[in-house]
XYZ file of C-alpha atoms in Angstrom:
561
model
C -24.230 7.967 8.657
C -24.790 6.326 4.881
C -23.411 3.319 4.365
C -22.541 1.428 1.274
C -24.983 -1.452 0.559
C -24.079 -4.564 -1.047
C -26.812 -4.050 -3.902
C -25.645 -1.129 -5.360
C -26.146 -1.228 -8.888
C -24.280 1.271 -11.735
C -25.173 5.785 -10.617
C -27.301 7.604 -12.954
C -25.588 10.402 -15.229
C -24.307 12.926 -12.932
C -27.339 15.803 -12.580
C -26.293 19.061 -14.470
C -23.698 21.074 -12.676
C -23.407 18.257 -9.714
C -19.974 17.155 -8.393
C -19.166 13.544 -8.506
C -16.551 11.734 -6.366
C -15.631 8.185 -6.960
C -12.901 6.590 -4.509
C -10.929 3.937 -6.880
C -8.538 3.580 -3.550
C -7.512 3.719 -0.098
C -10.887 3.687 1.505
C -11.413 0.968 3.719
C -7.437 -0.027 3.402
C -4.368 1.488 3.829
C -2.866 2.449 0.496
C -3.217 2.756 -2.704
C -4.972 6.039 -2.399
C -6.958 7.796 -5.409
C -10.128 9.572 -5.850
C -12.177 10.899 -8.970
C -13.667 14.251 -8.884
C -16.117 14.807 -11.853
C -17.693 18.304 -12.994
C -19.194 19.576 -15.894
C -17.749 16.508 -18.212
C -14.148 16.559 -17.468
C -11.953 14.987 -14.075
C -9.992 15.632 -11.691
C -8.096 12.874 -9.916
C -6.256 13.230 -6.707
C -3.688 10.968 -5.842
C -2.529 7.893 -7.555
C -0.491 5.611 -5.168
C -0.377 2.012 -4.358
C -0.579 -1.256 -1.936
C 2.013 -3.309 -0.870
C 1.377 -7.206 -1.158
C 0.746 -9.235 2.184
C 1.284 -13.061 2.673
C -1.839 -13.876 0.865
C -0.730 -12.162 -2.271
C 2.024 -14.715 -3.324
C 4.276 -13.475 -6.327
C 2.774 -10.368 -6.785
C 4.891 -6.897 -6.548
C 2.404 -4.264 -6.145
C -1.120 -4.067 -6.138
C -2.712 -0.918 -8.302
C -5.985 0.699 -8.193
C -8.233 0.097 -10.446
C -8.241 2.292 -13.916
C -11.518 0.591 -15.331
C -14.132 3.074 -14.639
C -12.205 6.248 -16.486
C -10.245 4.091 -18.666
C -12.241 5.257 -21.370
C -12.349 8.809 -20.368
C -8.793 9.480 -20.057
C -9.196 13.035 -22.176
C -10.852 14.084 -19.646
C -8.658 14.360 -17.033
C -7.672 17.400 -16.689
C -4.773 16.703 -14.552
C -3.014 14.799 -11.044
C -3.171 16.221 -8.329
C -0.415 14.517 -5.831
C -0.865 15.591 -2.258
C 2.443 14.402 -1.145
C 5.146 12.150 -2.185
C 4.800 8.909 -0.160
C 4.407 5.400 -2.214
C 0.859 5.191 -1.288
C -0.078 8.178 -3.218
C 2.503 8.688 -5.865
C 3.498 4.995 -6.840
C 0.501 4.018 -9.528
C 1.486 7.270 -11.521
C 3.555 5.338 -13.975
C 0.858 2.968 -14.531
C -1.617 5.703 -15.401
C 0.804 7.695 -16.950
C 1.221 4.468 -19.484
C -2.280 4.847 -20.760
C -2.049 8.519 -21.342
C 1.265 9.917 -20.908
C 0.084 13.988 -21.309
C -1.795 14.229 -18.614
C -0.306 16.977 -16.464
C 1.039 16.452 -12.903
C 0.047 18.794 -9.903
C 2.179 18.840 -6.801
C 5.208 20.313 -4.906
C 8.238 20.295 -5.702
C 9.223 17.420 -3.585
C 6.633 15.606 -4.696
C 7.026 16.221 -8.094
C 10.930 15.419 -7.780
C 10.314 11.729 -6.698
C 7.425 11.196 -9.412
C 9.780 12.331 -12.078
C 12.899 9.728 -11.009
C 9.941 7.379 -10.833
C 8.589 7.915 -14.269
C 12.276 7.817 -15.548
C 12.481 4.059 -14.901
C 9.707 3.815 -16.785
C 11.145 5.706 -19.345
C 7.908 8.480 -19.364
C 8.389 12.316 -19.460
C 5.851 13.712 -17.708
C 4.107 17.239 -18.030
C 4.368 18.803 -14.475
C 3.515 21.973 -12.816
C 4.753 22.785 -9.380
C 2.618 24.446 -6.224
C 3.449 25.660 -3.188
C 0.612 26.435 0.181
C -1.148 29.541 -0.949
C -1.098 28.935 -4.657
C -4.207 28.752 -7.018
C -4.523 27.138 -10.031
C -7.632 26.586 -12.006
C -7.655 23.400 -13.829
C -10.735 22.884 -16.259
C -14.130 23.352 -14.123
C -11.786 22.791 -10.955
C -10.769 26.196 -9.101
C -7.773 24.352 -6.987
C -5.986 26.264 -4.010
C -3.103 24.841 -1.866
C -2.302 24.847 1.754
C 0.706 23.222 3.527
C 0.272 20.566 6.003
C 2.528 18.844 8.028
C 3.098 15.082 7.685
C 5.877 12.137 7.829
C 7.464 13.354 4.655
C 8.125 17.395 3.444
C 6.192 19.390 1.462
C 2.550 17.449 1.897
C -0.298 19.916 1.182
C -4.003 19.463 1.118
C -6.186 20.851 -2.044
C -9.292 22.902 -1.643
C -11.210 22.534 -4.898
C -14.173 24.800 -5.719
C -16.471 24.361 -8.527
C -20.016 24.989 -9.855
C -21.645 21.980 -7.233
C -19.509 22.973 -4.326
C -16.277 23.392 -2.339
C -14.387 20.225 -1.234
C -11.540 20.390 0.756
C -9.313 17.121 0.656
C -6.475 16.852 3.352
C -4.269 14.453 2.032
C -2.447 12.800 4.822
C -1.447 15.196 7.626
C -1.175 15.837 11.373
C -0.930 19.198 13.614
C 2.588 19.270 14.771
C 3.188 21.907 16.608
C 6.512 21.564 16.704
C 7.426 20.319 13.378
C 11.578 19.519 12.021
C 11.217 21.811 8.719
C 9.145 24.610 10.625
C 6.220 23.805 8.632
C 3.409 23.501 10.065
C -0.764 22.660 8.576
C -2.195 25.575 8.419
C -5.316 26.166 10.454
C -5.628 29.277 9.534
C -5.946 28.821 5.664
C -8.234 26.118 6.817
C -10.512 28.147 9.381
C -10.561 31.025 6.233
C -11.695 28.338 4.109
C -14.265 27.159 6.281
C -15.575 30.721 6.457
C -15.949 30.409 2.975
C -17.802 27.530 2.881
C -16.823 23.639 2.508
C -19.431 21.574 1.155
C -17.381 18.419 1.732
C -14.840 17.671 3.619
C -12.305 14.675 2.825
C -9.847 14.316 5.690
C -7.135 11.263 6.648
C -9.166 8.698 8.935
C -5.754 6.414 9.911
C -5.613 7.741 13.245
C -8.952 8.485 14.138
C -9.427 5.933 16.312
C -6.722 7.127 18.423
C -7.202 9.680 21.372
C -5.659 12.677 21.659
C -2.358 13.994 19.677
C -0.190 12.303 18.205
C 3.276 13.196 19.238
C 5.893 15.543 18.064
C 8.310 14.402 16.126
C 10.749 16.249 18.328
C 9.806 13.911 21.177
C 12.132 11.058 18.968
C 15.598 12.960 19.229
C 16.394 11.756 23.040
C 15.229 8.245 22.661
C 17.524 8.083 18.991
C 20.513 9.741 20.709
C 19.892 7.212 23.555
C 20.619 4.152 20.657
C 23.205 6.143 19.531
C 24.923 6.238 22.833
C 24.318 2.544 24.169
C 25.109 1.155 21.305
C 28.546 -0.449 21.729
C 28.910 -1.815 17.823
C 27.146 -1.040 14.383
C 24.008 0.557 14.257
C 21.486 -0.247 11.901
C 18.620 1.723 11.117
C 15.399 0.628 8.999
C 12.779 3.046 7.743
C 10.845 4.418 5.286
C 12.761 5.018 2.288
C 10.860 8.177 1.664
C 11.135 9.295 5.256
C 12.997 12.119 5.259
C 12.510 13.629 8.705
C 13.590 10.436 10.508
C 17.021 10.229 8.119
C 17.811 13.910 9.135
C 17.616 13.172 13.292
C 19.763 9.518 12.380
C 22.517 12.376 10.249
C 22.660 14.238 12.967
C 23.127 11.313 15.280
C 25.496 10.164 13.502
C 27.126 13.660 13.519
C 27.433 13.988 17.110
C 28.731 10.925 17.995
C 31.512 10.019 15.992
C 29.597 8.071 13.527
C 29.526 7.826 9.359
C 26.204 6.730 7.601
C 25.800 4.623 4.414
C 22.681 4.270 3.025
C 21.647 0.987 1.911
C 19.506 0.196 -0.877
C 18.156 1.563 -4.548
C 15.233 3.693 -3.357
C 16.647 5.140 -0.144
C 19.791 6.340 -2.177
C 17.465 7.880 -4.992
C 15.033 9.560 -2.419
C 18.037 10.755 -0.044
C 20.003 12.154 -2.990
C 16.760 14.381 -4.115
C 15.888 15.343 -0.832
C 19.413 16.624 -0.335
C 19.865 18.327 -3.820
C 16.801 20.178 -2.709
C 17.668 21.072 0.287
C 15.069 19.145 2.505
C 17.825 16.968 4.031
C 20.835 18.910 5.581
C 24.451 16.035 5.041
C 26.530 16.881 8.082
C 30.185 17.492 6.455
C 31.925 14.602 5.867
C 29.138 12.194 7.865
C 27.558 9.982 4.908
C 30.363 7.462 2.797
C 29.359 4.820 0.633
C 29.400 1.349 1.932
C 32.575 0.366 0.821
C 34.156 2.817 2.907
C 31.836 2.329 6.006
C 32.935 -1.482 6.014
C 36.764 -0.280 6.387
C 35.683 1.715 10.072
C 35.510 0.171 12.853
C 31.882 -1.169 14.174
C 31.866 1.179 16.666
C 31.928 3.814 13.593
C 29.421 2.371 11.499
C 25.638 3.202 11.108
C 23.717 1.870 8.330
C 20.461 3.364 6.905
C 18.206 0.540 5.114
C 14.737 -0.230 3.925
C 13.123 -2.880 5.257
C 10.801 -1.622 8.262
C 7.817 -3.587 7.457
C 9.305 -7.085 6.899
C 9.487 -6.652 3.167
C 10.988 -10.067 1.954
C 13.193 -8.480 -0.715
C 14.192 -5.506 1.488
C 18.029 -5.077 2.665
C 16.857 -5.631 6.807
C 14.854 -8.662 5.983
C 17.961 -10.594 4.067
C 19.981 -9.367 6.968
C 17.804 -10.929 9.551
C 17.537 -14.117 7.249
C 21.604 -14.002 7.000
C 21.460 -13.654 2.769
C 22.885 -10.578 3.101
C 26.692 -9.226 2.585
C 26.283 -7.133 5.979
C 26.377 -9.937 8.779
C 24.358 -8.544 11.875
C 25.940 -10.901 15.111
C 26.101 -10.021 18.806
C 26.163 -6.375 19.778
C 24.718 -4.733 17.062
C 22.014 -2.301 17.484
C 19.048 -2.754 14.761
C 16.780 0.426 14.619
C 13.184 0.106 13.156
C 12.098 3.663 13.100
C 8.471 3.266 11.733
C 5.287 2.169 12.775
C 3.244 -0.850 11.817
C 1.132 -0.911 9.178
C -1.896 -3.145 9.509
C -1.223 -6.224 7.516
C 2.292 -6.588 8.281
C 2.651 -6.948 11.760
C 3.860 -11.255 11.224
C 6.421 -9.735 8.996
C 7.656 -7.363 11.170
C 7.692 -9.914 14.134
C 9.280 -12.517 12.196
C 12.037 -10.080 11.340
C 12.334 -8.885 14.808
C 12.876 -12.551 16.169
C 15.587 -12.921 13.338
C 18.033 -10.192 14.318
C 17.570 -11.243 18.072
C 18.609 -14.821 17.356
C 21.355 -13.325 15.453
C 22.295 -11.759 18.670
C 21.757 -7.974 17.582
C 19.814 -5.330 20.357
C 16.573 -4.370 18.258
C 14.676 -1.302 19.399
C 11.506 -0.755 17.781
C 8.343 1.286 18.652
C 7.253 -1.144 21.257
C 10.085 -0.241 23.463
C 10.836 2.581 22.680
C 9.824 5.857 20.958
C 11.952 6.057 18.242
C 8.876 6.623 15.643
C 5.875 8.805 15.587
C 3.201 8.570 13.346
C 2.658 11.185 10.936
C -1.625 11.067 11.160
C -3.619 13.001 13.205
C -5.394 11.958 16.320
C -9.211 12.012 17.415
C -8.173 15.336 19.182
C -6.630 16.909 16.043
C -9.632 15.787 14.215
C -12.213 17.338 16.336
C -9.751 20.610 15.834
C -9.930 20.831 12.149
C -14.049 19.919 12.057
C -14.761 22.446 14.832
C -12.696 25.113 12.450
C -13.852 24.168 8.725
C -17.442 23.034 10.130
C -18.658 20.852 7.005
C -21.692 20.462 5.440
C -20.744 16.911 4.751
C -18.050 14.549 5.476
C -16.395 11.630 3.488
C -13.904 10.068 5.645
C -11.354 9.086 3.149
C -7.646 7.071 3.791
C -8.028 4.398 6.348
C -9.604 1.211 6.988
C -13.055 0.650 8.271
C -12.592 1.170 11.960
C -10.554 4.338 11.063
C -13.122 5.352 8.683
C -16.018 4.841 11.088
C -14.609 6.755 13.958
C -13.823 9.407 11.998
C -17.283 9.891 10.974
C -18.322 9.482 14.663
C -15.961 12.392 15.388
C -17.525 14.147 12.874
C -21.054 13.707 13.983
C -19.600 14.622 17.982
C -19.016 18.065 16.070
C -22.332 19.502 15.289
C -22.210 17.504 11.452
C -25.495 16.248 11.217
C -25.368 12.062 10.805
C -27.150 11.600 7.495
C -24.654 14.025 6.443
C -21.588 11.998 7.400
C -20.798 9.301 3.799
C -18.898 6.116 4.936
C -18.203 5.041 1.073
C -15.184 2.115 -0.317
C -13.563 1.995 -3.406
C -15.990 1.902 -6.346
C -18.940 3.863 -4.128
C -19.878 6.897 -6.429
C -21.061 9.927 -4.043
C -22.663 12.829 -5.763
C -22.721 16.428 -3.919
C -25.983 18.032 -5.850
C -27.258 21.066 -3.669
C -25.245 21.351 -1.023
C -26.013 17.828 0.154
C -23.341 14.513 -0.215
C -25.621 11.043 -0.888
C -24.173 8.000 -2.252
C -25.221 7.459 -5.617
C -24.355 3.804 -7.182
C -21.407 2.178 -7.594
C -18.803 0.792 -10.076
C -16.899 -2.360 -10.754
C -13.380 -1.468 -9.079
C -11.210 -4.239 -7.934
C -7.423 -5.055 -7.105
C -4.910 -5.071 -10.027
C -2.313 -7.049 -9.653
C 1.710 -5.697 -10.864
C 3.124 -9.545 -11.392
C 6.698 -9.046 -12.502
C 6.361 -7.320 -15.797
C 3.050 -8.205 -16.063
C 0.149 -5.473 -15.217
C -3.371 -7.096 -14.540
C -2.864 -10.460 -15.740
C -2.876 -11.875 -12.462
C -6.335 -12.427 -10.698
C -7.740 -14.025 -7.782
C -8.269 -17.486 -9.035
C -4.515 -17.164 -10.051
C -3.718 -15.974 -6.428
C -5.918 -18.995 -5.197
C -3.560 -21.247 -7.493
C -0.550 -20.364 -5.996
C -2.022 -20.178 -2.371
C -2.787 -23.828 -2.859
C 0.438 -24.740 -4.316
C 2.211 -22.927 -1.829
C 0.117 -24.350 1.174
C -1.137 -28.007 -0.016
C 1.300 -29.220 -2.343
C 0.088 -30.496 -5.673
C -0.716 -34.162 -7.328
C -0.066 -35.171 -10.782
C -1.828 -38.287 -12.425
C -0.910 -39.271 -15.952
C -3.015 -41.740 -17.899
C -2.293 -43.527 -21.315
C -4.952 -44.644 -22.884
C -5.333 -46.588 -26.782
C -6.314 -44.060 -29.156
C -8.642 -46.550 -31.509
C -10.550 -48.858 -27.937
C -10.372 -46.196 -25.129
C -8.973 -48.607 -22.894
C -6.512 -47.770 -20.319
C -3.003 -48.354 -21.941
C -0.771 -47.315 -19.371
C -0.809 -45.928 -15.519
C -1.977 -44.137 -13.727
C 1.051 -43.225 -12.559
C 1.206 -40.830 -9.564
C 3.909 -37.865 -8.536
C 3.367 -35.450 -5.748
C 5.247 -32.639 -5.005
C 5.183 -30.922 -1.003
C 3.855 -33.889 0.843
C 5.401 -34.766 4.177
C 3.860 -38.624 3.597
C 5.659 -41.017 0.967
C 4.782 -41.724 -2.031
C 3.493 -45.019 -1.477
C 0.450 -43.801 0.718
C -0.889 -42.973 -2.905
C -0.841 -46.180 -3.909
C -3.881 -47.146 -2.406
C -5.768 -44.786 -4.132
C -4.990 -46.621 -7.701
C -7.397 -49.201 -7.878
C -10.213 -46.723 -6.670
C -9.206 -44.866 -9.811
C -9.025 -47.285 -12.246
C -12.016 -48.980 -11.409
C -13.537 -44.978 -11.706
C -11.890 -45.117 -15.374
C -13.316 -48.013 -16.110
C -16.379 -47.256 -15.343
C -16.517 -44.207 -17.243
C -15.414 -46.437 -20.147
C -17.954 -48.378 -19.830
C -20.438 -45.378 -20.085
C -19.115 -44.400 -23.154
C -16.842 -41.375 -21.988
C -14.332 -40.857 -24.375
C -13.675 -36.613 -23.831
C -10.553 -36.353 -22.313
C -11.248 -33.495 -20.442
C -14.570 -35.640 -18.943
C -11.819 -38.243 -17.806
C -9.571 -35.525 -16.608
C -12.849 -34.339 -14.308
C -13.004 -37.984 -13.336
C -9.584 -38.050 -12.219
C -9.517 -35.190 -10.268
C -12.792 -36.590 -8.489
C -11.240 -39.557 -7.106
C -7.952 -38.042 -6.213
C -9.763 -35.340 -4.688
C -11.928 -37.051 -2.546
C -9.383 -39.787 -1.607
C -6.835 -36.876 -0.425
C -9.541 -34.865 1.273
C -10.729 -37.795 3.427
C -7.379 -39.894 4.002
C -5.222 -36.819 4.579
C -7.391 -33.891 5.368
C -5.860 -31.959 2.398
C -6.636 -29.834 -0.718
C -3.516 -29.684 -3.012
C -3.839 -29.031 -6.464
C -4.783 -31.744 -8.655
C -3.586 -31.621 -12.483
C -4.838 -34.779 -14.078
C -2.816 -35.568 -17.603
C -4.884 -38.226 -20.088
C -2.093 -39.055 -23.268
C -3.733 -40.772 -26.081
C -1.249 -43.112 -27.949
């Protein structure tokens, strides 16, 4: 297998009629999935999506990919191709779309639905173009055919993509269901016809990979949700994926059989429900869904509750339930639901909320006791499925984080796919496919950008450090006055602190360190205020570091008067 090395430097000009790919996302992390395909001058770019901020990502909202490397090639992209409509693949769109708002968007009509009342927010009218599994649509140099797959949302297809360099089939997220809700299942046998025909490349979902065997139907859920539904003695509430439509149609249908009537809680599960439905992807029982106001006039026993919030979101309706800064008041007897699986990253979150709702007295069932979620990626036994039908040239394990990555390229090689031939790349790795063969070629700058309120890439790491430190050490202000015509100190220094557990007056010993240090700089004829500022911060520093084995933030403050 070829590995990325820390010294790559900038590819070469893609060789005459070669196919480059360049990952700007979701390799080696979960999210914020997109990949460059590049042919004869122009690009194709599949998937656009996004990562959700963890604890060491204070203040920011979402976290994009990284639009530098064809920022100044957006003419050439000859269009989006959007493999299904989860947040991870669809929710940088807008953000693109900002740059260049023509470019046309590729996808089902699911997909496409939830784009579009995404780009409406941002007030963007997008140019769209709906597929379906079997269609073909040739976009620039790109020949592009469709084929359904099944995965935790409807409609999800994988793209084949032939051009002049090569075939590459791209799977998108998916799994094999056999035994899928909608019917629909991936379809091995466009894939084995496809591998007949030859793929050069194969990019296929690693999250799972490291899993054995199958991952489970999604059938298997229904007698483990209608055993919540008929313990339950109170309320039920039930937190998932806003996007998650399969899971909302088995808690409808719950709801439907016993007795129950389901509000839906929260701005993105309404919108995403509400399209499903005028679709026809999600089937409303008669008279089973109210709005809240009405669901709060039942009795509990009447009542379930459909919310975001699975992950431990801060801001998300479950979290501000479990914290109790919430209008719906979960207490002894209610039945919380989280009907989703962890994603790496979040498991404190999830935990904290968890312990939360059980202080609060509620029942919470959750994947860890009990199966009330399956994932919607395929297995190491699915895997070795679809490589023993398509049989690759080459592989590019694409959507997952290293270990996921790794063993699907180990999967890969258990197949008959020769090693060398196997490309474990990360964002910014450029691969070139020149000949039949798939070698990593360079790399480009291609780094986090940070959505920070209404803000897009203003916030960077040192920023992130800044806040890290205020939020974990506190922070020390010193303010000097010093005579304008001598130099001399006039005034101070006078010291306030701000997230210390010790008093102020600990800080007083550090003052006549410090203004024998400002003296002394006097005397060696420092006058620069920002010289005395680094002075300040030195002492202070070094005084807090030893005496009370912290690292706040220092912001020295020198007034001349």
């Amino acid at each position: 297998m070829s590995h990325p090395h820390p010294e790559l430097t900038a590819p070469a000009p893609l060789q005459d009629g070669g196919l480059r790919i360049t990952p700007l996302g979701g390799l080696g992390e979960i999210g914020r999935n997109m990949a460059v395909l590049e042919h004869r001058g122009k690009l194709l770019v599949i998937d656009c999506g996004v990562l959700f901020p963890e604890e060491h990502h204070p203040g920011v909202d979402l976290i994009l990919p990284d639009f530098g490397p064809i920022e100044d090639r957006l003419d050439d992209i000859v269009a989006i191709v959007l493999t299904h409509g989860h947040e991870d693949h669809i929710g940088a769109v807008p953000y693109l779309l900002r740059l260049k708002n023509d470019i046309p968007l590729i996808g089902s009509q699911l997909t496409l639905a939830l784009v579009e009342a995404k780009l409406k927010e941002h007030k963007i009218r997008p140019l769209t173009l709906g597929v379906k599994e079997g269609d073909r649509e040739v976009l620039g140099p790109f020949d592009c055919e469709f084929v359904a797959v099944n995965h935790s949302i409807p409609d999800a297809l994988a793209v084949f993509v032939r051009t002049g360099a090569g075939n590459v089939l791209h799977t998108g997220d998916f799994k094999m269901d056999q035994l899928p809700l909608d019917g629909r299942i991936t379809d091995l046998r466009a894939f084995a016809r496809l591998g007949e025909e030859g793929v050069d490349l194969f990019m296929t979902d690693s999250t799972n990979a490291h899993i054995p065997g199958f991952t489970t139907p999604e059938k298997q859920v229904v007698p483990a949700i209608e055993r919540v539904f008929h313990k339950a003695r109170r309320r039920i509430i039930v937190a998932c994926f806003s996007s998650h439509v399969h899971r909302v149609q088995q808690i409808l249908d719950a709801a439907e059989e016993s007795g129950r009537k389901v509000a839906m809680v929260g701005r993105s599960m309404l919108r995403n429900m509400k399209i499903a439905a005028d679709l026809g992807y999600l089937k409303v029982p008669d008279g089973v869904l109210v709005d809240l106001g009405q669901l709060t006039q039942l009795p509990d026993d009447q009542q379930v509750l459909i919310c975001t919030g699975s992950q431990g979101e801060p801001m998300a309706a479950l979290s501000r339930m479990a914290n109790g800064d919430h209008k719906i008041d979960v207490g002894p007897g209610d039945t919380v639901l989280m009907a989703s699986s962890l994603i790496p990253g979040n498991e404190n979150a999830v935990y904290r909320v968890i312990n939360g709702l059980t202080r609060l007295g509620a029942n919470v069932v959750h994947k860890e006791n009990a199966l009330v979620h399956v994932s919607g990626h395929a297995s190491a036994g699915e895997l070795l499925y679809c490589y023993n039908i398509v049989r690759p040239r080459n592989v590019m394990p694409v959507h997952g984080e290293w270990r996921h990555m790794v063993a699907n390229g180990e999967l890969a090689v258990q197949t008959g796919v020769p090693r060398e031939n196997v490309v474990l790349a990360e964002d910014g790795v450029v691969v070139d496919l020149v000949d039949g063969v798939a070698r990593i070629a360079g790399a480009v700058d291609c780094g986090y950008v940070y959505v920070d309120g209404s803000l897009v890439g203003a916030a960077d790491e040192t920023m992130l450090k800044d806040r890290r430190i205020l939020r974990d050490e506190g922070f020390v202000t010193i303010i000097v006055v010093r005579d304008s015509s001598t130099g001399a100190l006039a005034a101070g220094p006078e010291i306030q602190t701000r997230g210390f557990a010790e008093g102020q007056d600990v800080f007083e010993k550090v003052l006549p360190r410090l203004r024998q240090a400002l003296q002394e700089a006097q005397d060696n004829g420092v006058q620069d205020s920002y010289q005395l500022q680094q002075v300040i911060r030195r002492t202070v520093g070094s005084f807090v570091g030893s005496k009370l084995r912290r690292r706040p933030m220092i912001i020295p403050i020198v007034i001349d008067a």
